[in-house]
PDB file of C-alpha atoms in Angstrom:
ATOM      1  CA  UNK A   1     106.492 124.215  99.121  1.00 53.00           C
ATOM      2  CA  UNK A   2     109.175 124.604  96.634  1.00 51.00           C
ATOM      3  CA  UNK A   3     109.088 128.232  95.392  1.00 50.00           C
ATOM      4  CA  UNK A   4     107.372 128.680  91.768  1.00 54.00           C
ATOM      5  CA  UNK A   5     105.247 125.055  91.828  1.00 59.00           C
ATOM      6  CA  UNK A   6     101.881 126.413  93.901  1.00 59.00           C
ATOM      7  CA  UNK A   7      98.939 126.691  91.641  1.00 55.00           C
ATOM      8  CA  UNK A   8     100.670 125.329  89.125  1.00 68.00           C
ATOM      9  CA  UNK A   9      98.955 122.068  86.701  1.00 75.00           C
ATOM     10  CA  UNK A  10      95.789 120.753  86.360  1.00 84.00           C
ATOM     11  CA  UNK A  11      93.475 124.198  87.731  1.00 90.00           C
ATOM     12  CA  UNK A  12      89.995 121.769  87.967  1.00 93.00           C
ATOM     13  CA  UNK A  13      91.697 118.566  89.925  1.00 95.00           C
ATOM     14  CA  UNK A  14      94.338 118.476  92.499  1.00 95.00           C
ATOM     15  CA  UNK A  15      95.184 114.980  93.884  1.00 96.00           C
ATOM     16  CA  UNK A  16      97.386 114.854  97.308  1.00 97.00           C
ATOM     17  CA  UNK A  17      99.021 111.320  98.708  1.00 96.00           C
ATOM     18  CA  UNK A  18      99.498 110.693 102.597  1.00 96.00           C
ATOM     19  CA  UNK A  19     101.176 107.820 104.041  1.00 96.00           C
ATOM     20  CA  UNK A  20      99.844 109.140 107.756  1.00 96.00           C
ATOM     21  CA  UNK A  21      96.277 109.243 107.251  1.00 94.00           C
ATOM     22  CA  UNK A  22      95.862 112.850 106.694  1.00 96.00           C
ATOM     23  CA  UNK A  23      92.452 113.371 104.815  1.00 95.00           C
ATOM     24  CA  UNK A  24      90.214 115.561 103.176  1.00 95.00           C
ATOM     25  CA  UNK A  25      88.348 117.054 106.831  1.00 96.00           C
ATOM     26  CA  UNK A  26      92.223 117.775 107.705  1.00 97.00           C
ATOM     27  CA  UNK A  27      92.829 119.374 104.436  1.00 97.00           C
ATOM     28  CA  UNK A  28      89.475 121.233 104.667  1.00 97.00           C
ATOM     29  CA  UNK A  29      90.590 122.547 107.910  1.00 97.00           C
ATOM     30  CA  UNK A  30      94.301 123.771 107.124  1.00 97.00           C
ATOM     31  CA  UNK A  31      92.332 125.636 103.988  1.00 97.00           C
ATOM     32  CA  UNK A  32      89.677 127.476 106.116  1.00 97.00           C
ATOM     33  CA  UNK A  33      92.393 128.527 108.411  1.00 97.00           C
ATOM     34  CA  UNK A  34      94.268 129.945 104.895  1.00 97.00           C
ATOM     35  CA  UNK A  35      91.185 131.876 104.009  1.00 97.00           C
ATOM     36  CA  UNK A  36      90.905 133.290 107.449  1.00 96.00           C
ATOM     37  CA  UNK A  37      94.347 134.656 107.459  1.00 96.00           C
ATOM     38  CA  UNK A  38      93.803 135.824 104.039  1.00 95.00           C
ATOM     39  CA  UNK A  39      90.868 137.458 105.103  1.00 95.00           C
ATOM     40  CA  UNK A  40      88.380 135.706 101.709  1.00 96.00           C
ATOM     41  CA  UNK A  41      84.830 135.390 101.886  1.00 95.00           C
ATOM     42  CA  UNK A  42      83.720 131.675 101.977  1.00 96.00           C
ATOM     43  CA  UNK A  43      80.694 129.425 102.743  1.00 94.00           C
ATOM     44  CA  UNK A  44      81.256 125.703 104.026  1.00 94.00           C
ATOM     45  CA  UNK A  45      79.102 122.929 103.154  1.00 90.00           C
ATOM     46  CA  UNK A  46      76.147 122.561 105.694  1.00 87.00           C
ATOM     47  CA  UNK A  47      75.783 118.964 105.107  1.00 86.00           C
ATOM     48  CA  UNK A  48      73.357 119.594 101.685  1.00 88.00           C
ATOM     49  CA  UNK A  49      75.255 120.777  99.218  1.00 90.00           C
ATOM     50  CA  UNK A  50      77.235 118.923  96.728  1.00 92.00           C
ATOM     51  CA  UNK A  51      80.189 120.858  97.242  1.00 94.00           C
ATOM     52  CA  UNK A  52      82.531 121.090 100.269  1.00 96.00           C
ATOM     53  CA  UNK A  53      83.680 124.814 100.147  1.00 96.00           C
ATOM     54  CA  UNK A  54      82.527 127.732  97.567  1.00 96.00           C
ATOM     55  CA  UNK A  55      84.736 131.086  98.309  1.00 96.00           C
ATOM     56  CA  UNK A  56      83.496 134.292  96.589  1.00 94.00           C
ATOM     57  CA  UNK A  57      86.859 135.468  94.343  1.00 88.00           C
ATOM     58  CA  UNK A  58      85.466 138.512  93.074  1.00 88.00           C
ATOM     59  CA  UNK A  59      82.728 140.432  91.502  1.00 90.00           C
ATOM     60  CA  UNK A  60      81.906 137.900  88.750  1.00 93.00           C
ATOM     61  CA  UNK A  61      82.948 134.236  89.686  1.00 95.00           C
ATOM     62  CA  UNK A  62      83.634 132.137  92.921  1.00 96.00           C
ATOM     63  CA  UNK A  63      85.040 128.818  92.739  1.00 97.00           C
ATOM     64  CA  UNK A  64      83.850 125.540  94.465  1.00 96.00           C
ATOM     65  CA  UNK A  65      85.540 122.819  95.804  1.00 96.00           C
ATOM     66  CA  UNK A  66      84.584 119.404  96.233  1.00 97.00           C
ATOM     67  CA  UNK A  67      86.470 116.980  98.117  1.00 97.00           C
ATOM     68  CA  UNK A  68      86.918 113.066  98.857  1.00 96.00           C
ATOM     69  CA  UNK A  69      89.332 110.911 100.329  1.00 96.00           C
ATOM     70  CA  UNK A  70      90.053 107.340  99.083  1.00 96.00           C
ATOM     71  CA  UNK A  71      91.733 105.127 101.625  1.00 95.00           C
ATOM     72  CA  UNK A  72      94.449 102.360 100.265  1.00 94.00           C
ATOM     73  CA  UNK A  73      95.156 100.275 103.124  1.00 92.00           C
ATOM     74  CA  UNK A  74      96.595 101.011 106.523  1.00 92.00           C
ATOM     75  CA  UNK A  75      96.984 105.143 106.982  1.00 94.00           C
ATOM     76  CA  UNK A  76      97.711 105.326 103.229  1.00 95.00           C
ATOM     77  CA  UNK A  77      94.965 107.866 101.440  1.00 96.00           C
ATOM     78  CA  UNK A  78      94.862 109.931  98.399  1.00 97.00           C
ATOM     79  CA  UNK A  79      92.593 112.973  99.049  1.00 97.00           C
ATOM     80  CA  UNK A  80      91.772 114.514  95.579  1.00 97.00           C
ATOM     81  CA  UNK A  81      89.753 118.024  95.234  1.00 97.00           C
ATOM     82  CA  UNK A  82      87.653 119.275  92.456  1.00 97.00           C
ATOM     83  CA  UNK A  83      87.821 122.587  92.030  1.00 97.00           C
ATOM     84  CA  UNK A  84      84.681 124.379  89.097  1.00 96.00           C
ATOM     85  CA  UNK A  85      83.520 127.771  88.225  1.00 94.00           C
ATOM     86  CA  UNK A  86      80.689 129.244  89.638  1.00 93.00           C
ATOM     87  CA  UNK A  87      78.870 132.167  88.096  1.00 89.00           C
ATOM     88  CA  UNK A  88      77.953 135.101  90.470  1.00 92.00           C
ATOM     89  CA  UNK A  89      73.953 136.761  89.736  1.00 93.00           C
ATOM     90  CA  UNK A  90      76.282 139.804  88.406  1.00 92.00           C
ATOM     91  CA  UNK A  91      78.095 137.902  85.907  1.00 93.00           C
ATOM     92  CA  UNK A  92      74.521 136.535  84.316  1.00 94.00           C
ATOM     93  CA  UNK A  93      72.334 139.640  84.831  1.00 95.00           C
ATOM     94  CA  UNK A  94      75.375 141.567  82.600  1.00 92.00           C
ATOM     95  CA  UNK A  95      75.059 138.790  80.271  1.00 93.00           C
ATOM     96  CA  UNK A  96      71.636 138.781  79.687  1.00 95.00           C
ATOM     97  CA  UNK A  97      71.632 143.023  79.030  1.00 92.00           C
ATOM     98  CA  UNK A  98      74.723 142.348  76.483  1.00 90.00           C
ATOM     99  CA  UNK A  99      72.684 139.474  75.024  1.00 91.00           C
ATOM    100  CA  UNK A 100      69.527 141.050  75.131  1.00 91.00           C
ATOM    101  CA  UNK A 101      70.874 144.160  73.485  1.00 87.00           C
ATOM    102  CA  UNK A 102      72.807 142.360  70.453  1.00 87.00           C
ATOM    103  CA  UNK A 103      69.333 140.041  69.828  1.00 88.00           C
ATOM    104  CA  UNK A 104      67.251 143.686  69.507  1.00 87.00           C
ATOM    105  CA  UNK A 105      69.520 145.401  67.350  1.00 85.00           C
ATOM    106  CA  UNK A 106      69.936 142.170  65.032  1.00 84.00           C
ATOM    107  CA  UNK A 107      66.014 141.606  65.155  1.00 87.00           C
ATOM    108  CA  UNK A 108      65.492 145.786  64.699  1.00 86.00           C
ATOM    109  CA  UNK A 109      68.536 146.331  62.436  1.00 83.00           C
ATOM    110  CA  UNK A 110      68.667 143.318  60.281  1.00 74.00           C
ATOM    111  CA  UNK A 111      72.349 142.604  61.377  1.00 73.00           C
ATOM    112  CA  UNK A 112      74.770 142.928  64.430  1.00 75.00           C
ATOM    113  CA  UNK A 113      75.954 146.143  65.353  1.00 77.00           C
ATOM    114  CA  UNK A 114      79.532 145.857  65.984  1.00 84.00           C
ATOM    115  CA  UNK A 115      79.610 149.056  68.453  1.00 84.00           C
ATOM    116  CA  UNK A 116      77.432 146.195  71.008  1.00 84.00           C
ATOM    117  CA  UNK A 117      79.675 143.122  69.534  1.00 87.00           C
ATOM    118  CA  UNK A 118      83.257 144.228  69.932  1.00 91.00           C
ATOM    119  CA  UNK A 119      82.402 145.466  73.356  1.00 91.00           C
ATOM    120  CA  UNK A 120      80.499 142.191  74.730  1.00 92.00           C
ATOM    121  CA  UNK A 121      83.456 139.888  73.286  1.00 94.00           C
ATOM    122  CA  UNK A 122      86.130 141.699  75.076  1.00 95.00           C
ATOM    123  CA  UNK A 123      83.991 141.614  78.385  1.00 94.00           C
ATOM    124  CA  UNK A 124      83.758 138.058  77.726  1.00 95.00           C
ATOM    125  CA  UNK A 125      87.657 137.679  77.384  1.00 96.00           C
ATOM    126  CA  UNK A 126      87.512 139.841  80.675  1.00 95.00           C
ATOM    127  CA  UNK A 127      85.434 137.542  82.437  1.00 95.00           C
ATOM    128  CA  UNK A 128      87.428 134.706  81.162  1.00 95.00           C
ATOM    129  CA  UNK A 129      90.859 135.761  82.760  1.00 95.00           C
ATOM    130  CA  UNK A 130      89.104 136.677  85.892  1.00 95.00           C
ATOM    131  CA  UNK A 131      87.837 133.806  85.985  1.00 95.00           C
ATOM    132  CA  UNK A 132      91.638 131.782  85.393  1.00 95.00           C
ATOM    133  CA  UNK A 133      93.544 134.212  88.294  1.00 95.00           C
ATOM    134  CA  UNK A 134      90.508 133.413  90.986  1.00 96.00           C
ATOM    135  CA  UNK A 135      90.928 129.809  90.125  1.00 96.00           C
ATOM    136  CA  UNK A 136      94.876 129.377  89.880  1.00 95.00           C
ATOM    137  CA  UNK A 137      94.868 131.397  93.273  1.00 96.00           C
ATOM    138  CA  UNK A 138      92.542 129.271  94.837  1.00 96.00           C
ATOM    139  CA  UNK A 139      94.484 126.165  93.768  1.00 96.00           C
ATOM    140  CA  UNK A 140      97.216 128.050  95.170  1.00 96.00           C
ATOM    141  CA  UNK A 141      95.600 128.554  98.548  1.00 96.00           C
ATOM    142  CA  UNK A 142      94.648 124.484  98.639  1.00 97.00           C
ATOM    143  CA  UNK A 143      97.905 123.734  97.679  1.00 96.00           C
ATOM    144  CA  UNK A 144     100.081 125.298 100.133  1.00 96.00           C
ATOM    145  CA  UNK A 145      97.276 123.946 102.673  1.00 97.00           C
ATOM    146  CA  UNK A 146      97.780 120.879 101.540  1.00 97.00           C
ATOM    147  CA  UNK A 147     101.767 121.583 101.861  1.00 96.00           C
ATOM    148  CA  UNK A 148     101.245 122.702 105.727  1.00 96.00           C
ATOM    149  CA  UNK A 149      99.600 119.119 106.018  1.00 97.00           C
ATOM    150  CA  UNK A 150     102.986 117.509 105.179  1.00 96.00           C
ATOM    151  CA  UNK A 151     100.804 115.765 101.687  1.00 96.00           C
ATOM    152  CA  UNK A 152     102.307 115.272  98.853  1.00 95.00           C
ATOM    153  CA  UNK A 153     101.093 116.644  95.341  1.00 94.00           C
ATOM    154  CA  UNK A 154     100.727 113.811  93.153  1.00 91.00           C
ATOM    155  CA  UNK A 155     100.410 113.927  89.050  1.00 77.00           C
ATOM    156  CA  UNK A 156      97.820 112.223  86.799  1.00 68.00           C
ATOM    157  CA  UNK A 157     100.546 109.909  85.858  1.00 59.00           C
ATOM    158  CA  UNK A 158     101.317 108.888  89.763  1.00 55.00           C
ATOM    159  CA  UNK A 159      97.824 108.897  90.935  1.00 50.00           C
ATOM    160  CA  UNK A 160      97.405 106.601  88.492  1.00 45.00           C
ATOM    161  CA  UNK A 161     100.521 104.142  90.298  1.00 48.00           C
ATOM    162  CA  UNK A 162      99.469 104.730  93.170  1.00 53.00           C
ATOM    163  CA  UNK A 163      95.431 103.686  92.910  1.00 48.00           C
ATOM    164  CA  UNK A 164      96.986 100.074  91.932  1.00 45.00           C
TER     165      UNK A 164
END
C-alpha cells in the first residue's frame, strides 16, 4: 500500500475493484486475520445482524461494518464496505448524567450553569475525536486488508465508471 494513503478519504464508505473475483467473504477474512494480529476485540455477524463485523475501539464507541459485493460480469466485482458509529452503554449512561444534571439545574436554577455546560461540551468534543481516530484506524485496518487481497481502492468518481 503506498505509504501515507491508508485510512485516508471517505471514513463511512470504502469501495474496492477486483478483476479476479476476490469478494467481500475474502475481504472479511484477510480483516479478521488483521484484528487477530492486532490483538482488537471484535464480534462477527452470526447470520442475524445487519452488519457484517462490529469491533469494540475503545471505551466509548465501536465501529460496524457492513459489507456487499456487486458482481459485473465474468470475475469482475466491486466489493464496497460501510463503515458507522456505534455508541457503547458507557458513552449513553455518561450522557444521560451530563444531560440529566444540566436539565435540573436549568429547571432548579432558572438558567444553565456553565460550571455543568463548559464541562459536558468539551466531553462531547472528546467523544467526537475518539470517535474520528477509532474510525480512520479501522478504515485503515480494512484497507490494508483489502491491499493484502491484491484489490484496488477505487474513488466515488471511478466507482461511478466502473458500475457502467
Amino acid at each position: 500500500m503506498p505509504s501515507g494513503t491508508a485510512g485516508r478519504g471517505n471514513l463511512r464508505r470504502r469501495n474496492y475493484w477486483s478483476e479476479e473475483g476476490i469478494e467481500r467473504n475474502a475481504l472479511l477474512k484477510s480483516i479478521f486475520e488483521l484484528l487477530e494480529e492486532e490483538g482488537w476485540s471484535y464480534s462477527a455477524d452470526t447470520g442475524w445482524k445487519e452488519w457484517d463485523l462490529q469491533i469494540y475501539g475503545n471505551f466509548f464507541w465501536s465501529v460496524i461494518l457492513q459489507t456487499v459485493t456487486e458482481y459485473h460480469g465474468g470475475p469482475k466485482c466491486l466489493t464496497r464496505v460501510r463503515l458507522r458509529y456505534r455508541f457503547v452503554t458507557t458513552t449513553v449512561i455518561l450522557n444521560l448524567l451530563f444531560l440529566a444534571m444540566i436539565i435540573y439545574r436549568d429547571l432548579n436554577s432558572g438558567g444553565i450553569d456553565l460550571r455543568i455546560l463548559i464541562p459536558y461540551t468539551l466531553f462531547l468534543f472528546f467523544l467526537g475525536t475518539r470517535a474520528r481516530r477509532l474510525k480512520r484506524r479501522v478504515a485503515e485496518i480494512v484497507d490494508v486488508a483489502a491491499y493484502r487481497l491484491g484489490l484496488q481502492r477505487m474513488s466515488k468518481g471511478k466507482t461511478a465508471d466502473v458500475a457502467r
